[in-house]
Short mmCIF file of C-alpha atoms in Angstrom, two decimals:
data_model
loop_
_atom_site.label_atom_id
_atom_site.label_comp_id
_atom_site.label_asym_id
_atom_site.label_seq_id
_atom_site.Cartn_x
_atom_site.Cartn_y
_atom_site.Cartn_z
CA MET A 1 40.30 148.95 107.59
CA VAL A 2 42.53 147.69 104.44
CA THR A 3 45.81 148.23 106.13
CA THR A 4 44.39 147.46 109.93
CA ILE A 5 43.38 143.62 108.49
CA LEU A 6 46.70 143.30 106.32
CA ASP A 7 49.03 144.69 109.68
CA HIS A 8 47.33 142.85 112.12
CA ARG A 9 44.39 140.84 111.58
CA PRO A 10 46.17 137.54 110.47
CA ASP A 11 43.12 135.57 111.10
CA LEU A 12 41.17 137.92 108.69
CA GLU A 13 41.05 137.52 104.87
CA ILE A 14 40.56 140.15 102.53
CA VAL A 15 38.30 138.53 99.17
CA GLY A 16 36.96 141.29 97.68
CA ALA A 17 36.40 145.37 97.86
CA ARG A 18 33.67 147.67 96.02
CA VAL A 19 34.10 150.98 95.11
CA TYR A 20 32.37 153.77 94.07
CA SER A 21 34.74 155.53 91.19
CA PRO A 22 35.21 153.78 88.21
CA ALA A 23 38.54 154.96 87.65
CA LYS A 24 39.39 152.37 90.77
CA ALA A 25 37.70 149.30 89.54
CA GLY A 26 40.00 147.13 88.38
CA THR A 27 42.88 148.09 90.87
CA ASP A 28 44.78 145.64 93.10
CA ILE A 29 43.05 146.34 96.88
CA GLY A 30 46.84 146.33 98.32
CA THR A 31 47.88 149.46 95.71
CA LEU A 32 44.56 151.42 96.11
CA VAL A 33 45.81 151.79 99.99
CA GLY A 34 49.43 152.16 99.03
CA ARG A 35 50.92 148.36 99.56
CA ASP A 36 52.24 145.92 97.48
CA PRO A 37 49.16 144.43 95.95
CA ILE A 38 47.68 141.21 97.45
CA GLY A 39 45.72 139.68 94.22
CA VAL A 40 42.63 140.75 94.89
CA LYS A 41 41.02 143.06 93.00
CA ALA A 42 38.56 146.37 93.93
CA THR A 43 35.20 146.10 91.74
CA ALA A 44 32.07 148.99 91.20
CA ASP A 45 29.69 146.15 90.96
CA LEU A 46 27.99 145.05 93.43
CA ASP A 47 26.92 141.72 91.93
CA GLU A 48 30.09 141.09 91.83
CA ILE A 49 30.31 141.77 95.66
CA LEU A 50 26.91 139.38 96.26
CA ALA A 51 28.97 136.58 93.87
CA LEU A 52 31.76 136.52 96.73
CA ARG A 53 32.37 133.69 99.37
CA ALA A 54 32.41 136.25 102.17
CA ASP A 55 31.62 135.45 105.55
CA CYS A 56 31.25 139.78 106.22
CA VAL A 57 30.76 142.56 104.33
CA LEU A 58 31.99 145.79 106.48
CA TYR A 59 29.12 148.26 104.80
CA THR A 60 30.94 152.08 105.19
CA PRO A 61 29.28 154.23 102.44
CA ARG A 62 28.45 157.65 102.70
CA ASN A 63 25.27 157.31 101.16
CA THR A 64 23.75 154.21 102.55
CA SER A 65 20.69 151.67 100.90
CA ILE A 66 18.52 149.51 102.54
CA ASP A 67 18.41 147.78 99.37
CA GLU A 68 22.00 146.60 99.24
CA VAL A 69 21.94 145.65 103.03
CA CYS A 70 19.16 143.43 102.05
CA ALA A 71 20.90 142.21 99.08
CA ILE A 72 24.42 141.37 101.14
CA LEU A 73 22.50 139.50 103.84
CA SER A 74 19.74 137.73 101.30
CA SER A 75 23.29 135.98 99.55
CA GLY A 76 24.74 134.74 102.94
CA LYS A 77 26.64 137.14 104.02
CA ASN A 78 26.77 138.93 107.07
CA VAL A 79 26.78 142.95 107.62
CA ALA A 80 28.82 145.28 110.38
CA THR A 81 28.96 149.08 109.32
CA THR A 82 29.63 152.40 110.50
CA ALA A 83 26.71 154.45 108.81
CA PHE A 84 23.14 153.70 110.46
CA LEU A 85 21.30 150.78 111.80
CA PHE A 86 21.89 151.06 115.08
CA HIS A 87 18.49 150.07 116.46
CA PRO A 88 16.77 148.69 114.11
CA ARG A 89 13.42 148.38 116.61
CA ARG A 90 13.04 151.91 115.83
CA ILE A 91 13.64 152.71 111.87
CA GLU A 92 11.31 152.83 109.48
CA GLY A 93 8.94 149.58 109.90
CA ALA A 94 8.89 148.31 106.17
CA ASP A 95 12.43 149.63 106.38
CA ARG A 96 13.03 147.08 109.86
CA ASP A 97 10.60 143.69 107.97
CA ARG A 98 12.70 143.71 104.92
CA VAL A 99 15.91 143.85 106.78
CA ALA A 100 14.44 141.06 109.21
CA ALA A 101 13.70 139.19 106.19
CA ALA A 102 16.70 139.49 104.46
CA CYS A 103 18.33 138.03 107.87
CA ASP A 104 15.84 135.02 107.83
CA ALA A 105 16.67 134.16 104.09
CA GLY A 106 20.31 134.41 104.39
CA GLY A 107 20.66 133.07 108.21
CA THR A 108 22.75 136.41 108.94
CA SER A 109 23.09 139.40 111.42
CA VAL A 110 23.83 143.18 110.47
CA HIS A 111 25.32 145.31 112.74
CA GLY A 112 25.29 149.04 113.02
CA SER A 113 28.51 150.49 115.35
CA GLY A 114 31.00 153.47 115.45
CA LEU A 115 31.99 156.57 117.97
CA ASN A 116 29.12 158.55 117.99
CA PRO A 117 26.81 157.36 116.79
CA GLY A 118 27.88 153.52 118.36
CA ASN A 119 30.12 152.90 121.44
CA LEU A 120 30.17 156.10 123.14
CA SER A 121 26.75 157.14 123.29
CA GLY A 122 25.68 153.00 123.19
CA VAL A 123 28.21 150.77 125.11
CA LEU A 124 29.45 153.07 127.57
CA PRO A 125 26.44 154.68 129.14
CA LEU A 126 25.80 150.93 129.05
CA ALA A 127 28.84 149.90 130.95
CA LEU A 128 28.43 152.94 133.00
CA SER A 129 24.36 152.19 134.44
CA GLY A 130 26.22 148.82 135.37
CA MET A 131 26.66 151.09 138.99
CA SER A 132 24.02 152.65 139.17
CA ARG A 133 20.70 152.72 141.64
CA THR A 134 18.79 154.92 139.82
CA ILE A 135 18.59 156.89 136.31
CA ASP A 136 17.30 160.34 136.09
CA LYS A 137 18.90 161.36 133.29
CA ILE A 138 21.72 160.83 130.79
CA THR A 139 23.22 163.08 128.62
CA LEU A 140 25.54 163.27 125.77
CA GLN A 141 27.97 166.20 124.46
CA GLU A 142 30.27 166.27 121.47
CA ARG A 143 31.97 169.17 120.97
CA ALA A 144 33.97 169.25 117.66
CA ASP A 145 35.67 171.96 115.56
CA TRP A 146 35.36 170.45 111.62
CA SER A 147 37.88 173.03 109.64
CA VAL A 148 40.42 170.47 110.33
CA TYR A 149 38.58 167.22 108.65
CA GLU A 150 39.57 166.67 105.35
CA SER A 151 36.40 165.83 104.12
CA THR A 152 34.75 168.85 103.00
CA SER A 153 32.09 167.51 100.53
CA ILE A 154 30.49 166.33 103.64
CA THR A 155 31.36 169.10 105.77
CA PHE A 156 30.42 171.30 103.06
CA ASP A 157 27.45 169.84 100.55
CA ASN A 158 26.07 167.16 102.98
CA MET A 159 26.23 168.83 106.55
CA ALA A 160 25.62 172.37 104.86
CA PHE A 161 28.01 174.73 106.67
CA GLY A 162 28.75 177.89 104.26
CA GLN A 163 25.05 178.09 103.75
CA PRO A 164 22.78 180.76 104.82
CA VAL A 165 21.83 180.09 108.66
CA GLU A 166 18.27 179.48 107.65
CA ASN A 167 18.77 176.64 105.08
CA ILE A 168 19.41 174.25 108.28
CA SER A 169 16.96 172.07 109.90
CA PRO A 170 16.79 168.68 110.55
CA SER A 171 14.78 168.35 106.91
CA ALA A 172 16.36 170.89 105.38
CA ASN A 173 18.67 168.03 102.98
CA GLU A 174 18.70 164.53 102.89
CA PHE A 175 21.98 163.82 104.29
CA LEU A 176 20.27 166.45 107.39
CA ALA A 177 17.55 164.44 108.09
CA PHE A 178 19.42 160.85 107.44
CA ASN A 179 21.73 162.41 110.43
CA SER A 180 19.58 163.44 112.57
CA GLY A 181 17.36 159.88 111.70
CA ILE A 182 20.53 157.61 113.08
CA PHE A 183 20.87 160.40 116.78
CA THR A 184 17.01 159.94 117.04
CA GLU A 185 17.87 156.12 117.01
CA GLN A 186 20.52 156.51 119.33
CA VAL A 187 18.30 158.03 122.00
CA TRP A 188 15.82 155.64 121.80
CA PHE A 189 18.21 153.05 121.96
CA LEU A 190 19.46 153.84 125.31
CA ALA A 191 15.87 154.25 126.24
CA ASP A 192 14.56 150.37 125.31
CA ALA A 193 17.87 149.45 127.02
CA LEU A 194 17.58 151.20 129.75
CA ASN A 195 13.47 151.19 130.46
CA ALA A 196 13.55 154.97 130.22
CA GLY A 197 9.86 154.59 129.17
CA ILE A 198 9.71 157.49 126.89
CA ASP A 199 7.17 159.43 124.83
CA GLU A 200 8.86 160.56 121.86
CA VAL A 201 12.12 161.92 120.40
CA THR A 202 12.17 165.29 119.05
CA ALA A 203 15.06 166.96 117.01
CA SER A 204 16.18 170.94 117.35
CA VAL A 205 19.20 172.85 115.80
CA GLU A 206 20.62 176.59 115.83
CA ALA A 207 23.01 177.60 113.43
CA VAL A 208 24.94 180.52 113.85
CA PRO A 209 26.45 182.57 111.23
CA ALA A 210 30.35 183.21 110.90
CA GLN A 211 31.25 186.51 111.94
CA GLN A 212 34.42 186.79 109.31
CA ASP A 213 35.78 184.86 106.10
CA HIS A 214 37.14 181.35 106.99
CA GLN A 215 39.34 179.22 104.60
CA ILE A 216 38.76 176.15 104.73
CA PHE A 217 40.95 173.68 102.99
CA ASP A 218 39.81 173.88 99.32
CA HIS A 219 36.53 175.92 100.24
CA SER A 220 35.83 179.30 101.39
CA LEU A 221 33.43 179.91 104.62
CA ARG A 222 31.98 183.41 104.30
CA ALA A 223 30.71 185.64 106.89
CA GLY A 224 27.31 185.77 107.52
CA THR A 225 27.07 182.03 106.52
CA THR A 226 27.11 178.67 108.79
CA ALA A 227 29.43 178.23 110.99
CA GLY A 228 27.73 176.37 113.46
CA GLN A 229 25.15 173.98 114.20
CA ARG A 230 23.76 173.17 117.78
CA TRP A 231 21.54 170.03 117.49
CA ILE A 232 19.63 168.98 119.84
CA TRP A 233 18.45 165.00 120.20
CA THR A 234 15.83 164.92 123.59
CA GLY A 235 13.69 161.65 124.95
CA ARG A 236 11.02 162.72 126.90
CA ARG A 237 8.59 160.99 129.20
CA ALA A 238 5.61 163.00 129.77
CA ASP A 239 7.19 165.88 128.89
CA GLU A 240 10.42 165.31 131.32
CA PRO A 241 14.07 165.05 129.12
CA LEU A 242 15.42 161.46 130.47
CA ILE A 243 17.93 161.02 127.67
CA GLU A 244 19.45 163.58 125.24
CA ILE A 245 22.33 163.84 122.70
CA GLU A 246 24.09 167.51 122.27
CA ALA A 247 26.46 167.96 119.19
CA LEU A 248 28.37 171.58 119.13
CA TRP A 249 29.97 171.58 115.74
CA THR A 250 31.77 174.30 114.54
CA VAL A 251 33.79 175.34 111.33
CA GLY A 252 36.32 178.46 111.39
CA GLY A 253 37.18 178.20 114.74
CA GLU A 254 34.50 180.70 116.26
CA TYR A 255 32.44 179.38 119.04
CA PRO A 256 29.34 181.11 120.34
CA GLU A 257 29.32 182.39 123.91
CA HIS A 258 25.70 181.29 124.86
CA TRP A 259 26.39 178.08 123.82
CA PRO A 260 27.65 175.38 127.07
CA THR A 261 31.40 174.98 126.78
CA PRO A 262 32.09 171.35 127.35
CA GLU A 263 35.62 170.11 126.82
CA HIS A 264 36.73 168.62 123.21
CA GLY A 265 35.72 165.19 122.58
CA TRP A 266 32.30 163.87 124.42
CA THR A 267 30.93 164.32 127.62
CA LEU A 268 28.52 161.79 128.96
CA THR A 269 27.11 162.73 131.95
CA ILE A 270 24.73 159.86 134.10
CA GLU A 271 22.48 162.03 136.81
CA GLY A 272 20.71 159.55 139.73
CA ASP A 273 22.72 157.30 141.97
CA PRO A 274 25.52 157.49 141.98
CA SER A 275 25.57 160.17 138.98
CA MET A 276 28.58 159.85 136.67
CA ARG A 277 30.75 161.39 134.55
CA ALA A 278 33.38 160.27 132.00
CA HIS A 279 34.95 161.85 128.90
CA PHE A 280 36.36 160.82 125.63
CA PHE A 281 39.21 162.21 123.62
CA ALA A 282 40.91 160.75 120.98
CA LEU A 283 44.44 161.26 119.85
CA ALA A 284 47.16 160.00 117.44
CA SER A 285 49.02 160.19 121.21
CA PHE A 286 49.55 161.62 124.00
CA THR A 287 53.44 160.75 124.19
CA ARG A 288 54.64 161.71 120.86
CA ALA A 289 54.78 164.53 118.37
CA ALA A 290 51.74 163.99 115.44
CA SER A 291 50.49 165.93 112.88
CA MET A 292 46.91 167.41 113.09
CA ALA A 293 46.18 165.03 110.09
CA GLU A 294 46.95 162.06 112.35
CA HIS A 295 45.14 163.46 115.02
CA VAL A 296 42.19 163.93 112.93
CA ARG A 297 42.23 160.28 111.76
CA SER A 298 42.43 159.02 115.24
CA ALA A 299 38.68 159.55 115.48
CA SER A 300 37.96 157.51 111.86
CA VAL A 301 40.10 154.76 113.31
CA ALA A 302 38.20 154.07 116.31
CA THR A 303 35.04 154.58 113.94
CA ALA A 304 36.66 151.73 111.61
CA MET A 305 38.10 149.02 115.25
CA GLN A 306 34.07 148.99 116.77
CA VAL A 307 33.23 147.54 114.22
CA LEU A 308 36.08 145.54 113.04
CA ASN A 309 36.98 144.51 116.37
CA ALA A 310 33.17 143.07 116.45
CA VAL A 311 33.20 140.97 113.08
CA SER A 312 33.82 137.51 114.79
CA ALA A 313 30.77 138.21 117.13
CA ILE A 314 28.57 139.30 114.87
CA CYS A 315 29.25 135.78 112.93
CA ALA A 316 28.52 134.05 115.66
CA ALA A 317 25.49 136.37 116.27
CA PRO A 318 21.69 134.40 115.75
CA PRO A 319 20.33 135.13 112.33
CA GLY A 320 18.30 138.75 112.92
CA PHE A 321 19.90 142.30 114.80
CA ALA A 322 22.94 141.80 116.76
CA THR A 323 23.40 145.78 118.60
CA THR A 324 25.57 147.23 121.18
CA ALA A 325 23.20 146.29 123.68
CA SER A 326 22.82 142.00 122.20
CA LEU A 327 26.56 141.69 121.25
CA PRO A 328 29.12 140.55 124.22
CA LEU A 329 32.14 143.06 124.69
CA ILE A 330 33.48 144.16 121.76
CA ARG A 331 37.55 144.65 122.71
CA SER A 332 41.08 144.40 120.70
CA HIS A 333 41.63 141.14 118.84
CA SER A 334 45.63 142.12 118.25
CA GLY A 335 46.06 144.26 121.98
CA PHE A 336 49.60 144.42 122.06
CA ASN A 337 50.79 142.83 119.11
CA ASN A 338 52.40 140.32 121.15
CA PRO A 339 54.69 138.04 118.48
CA LEU A 340 54.96 135.49 121.33
CA ARG A 341 51.42 134.93 122.67
CA GLN A 342 49.73 131.57 123.01
CA PRO A 343 47.20 130.54 120.61
#
């Protein structure tokens, strides 16, 4: 996000950044991203961030904290996050009340979005629903091979690939429970926004073992350990599935024959009158040669830009929860980067 602000958003000013490695603290933010210094140093101290005068904080840690978000909001800074709070109405009641009170105290708003959960499981279904007379079922399928994802600590430590298949469940570890929770929120989000009247959201996962050994960057994935996870989050009304988010995630390039085989990327299907289907796939480019690292990074860019482009709308929103259903359409601010554009 830093380089995007420096290169494409002259309307935004970086006044601080928090880092989680003591070795980075005190280093100029420009230097940290391989640019010339910008005169603003990073800090590992949350209190220093809270003391800054800022309109909005982009909150994107791997491990989230309601305490931190409440402190930021109470200090008078809006929050845009790709990490959680996608549908605060359905988070744990005590946490929801705390966040709402922090927004009231600071006169601020909080918005969670990204790619999935985010645009593809929120904005896009709602946009397509505008062409619907009736909706019978909404299904979003994500198919992705994590073998090319360089953050192996997330793949193996957090998501537990490479561990025994019997260790994989919606509550197997703190991260899997958290990850399952945000997708559960997203099912509730669509149900609440589209008057589905569901009774419950259930989460299930099927883990499958690798058939052979694989080397994934600095990690070895051993045969017999988890190489695939099929997650399904289902919203039901009277036992009828109305909204379903399915994630088909693999490592090592193996793909179970008994799994469904959508195209790589995200496939959204709305069954109803009329029935509609849209497929989304992000690459660095469809016309020029690009490295695999660039292609993989493109999804991260899309995730970040969904909230960065929402900053002005979040700041203009009334205090409280600003969701993808309540904010106006979020579009690119820089667009074609036309230097002759009118102000």
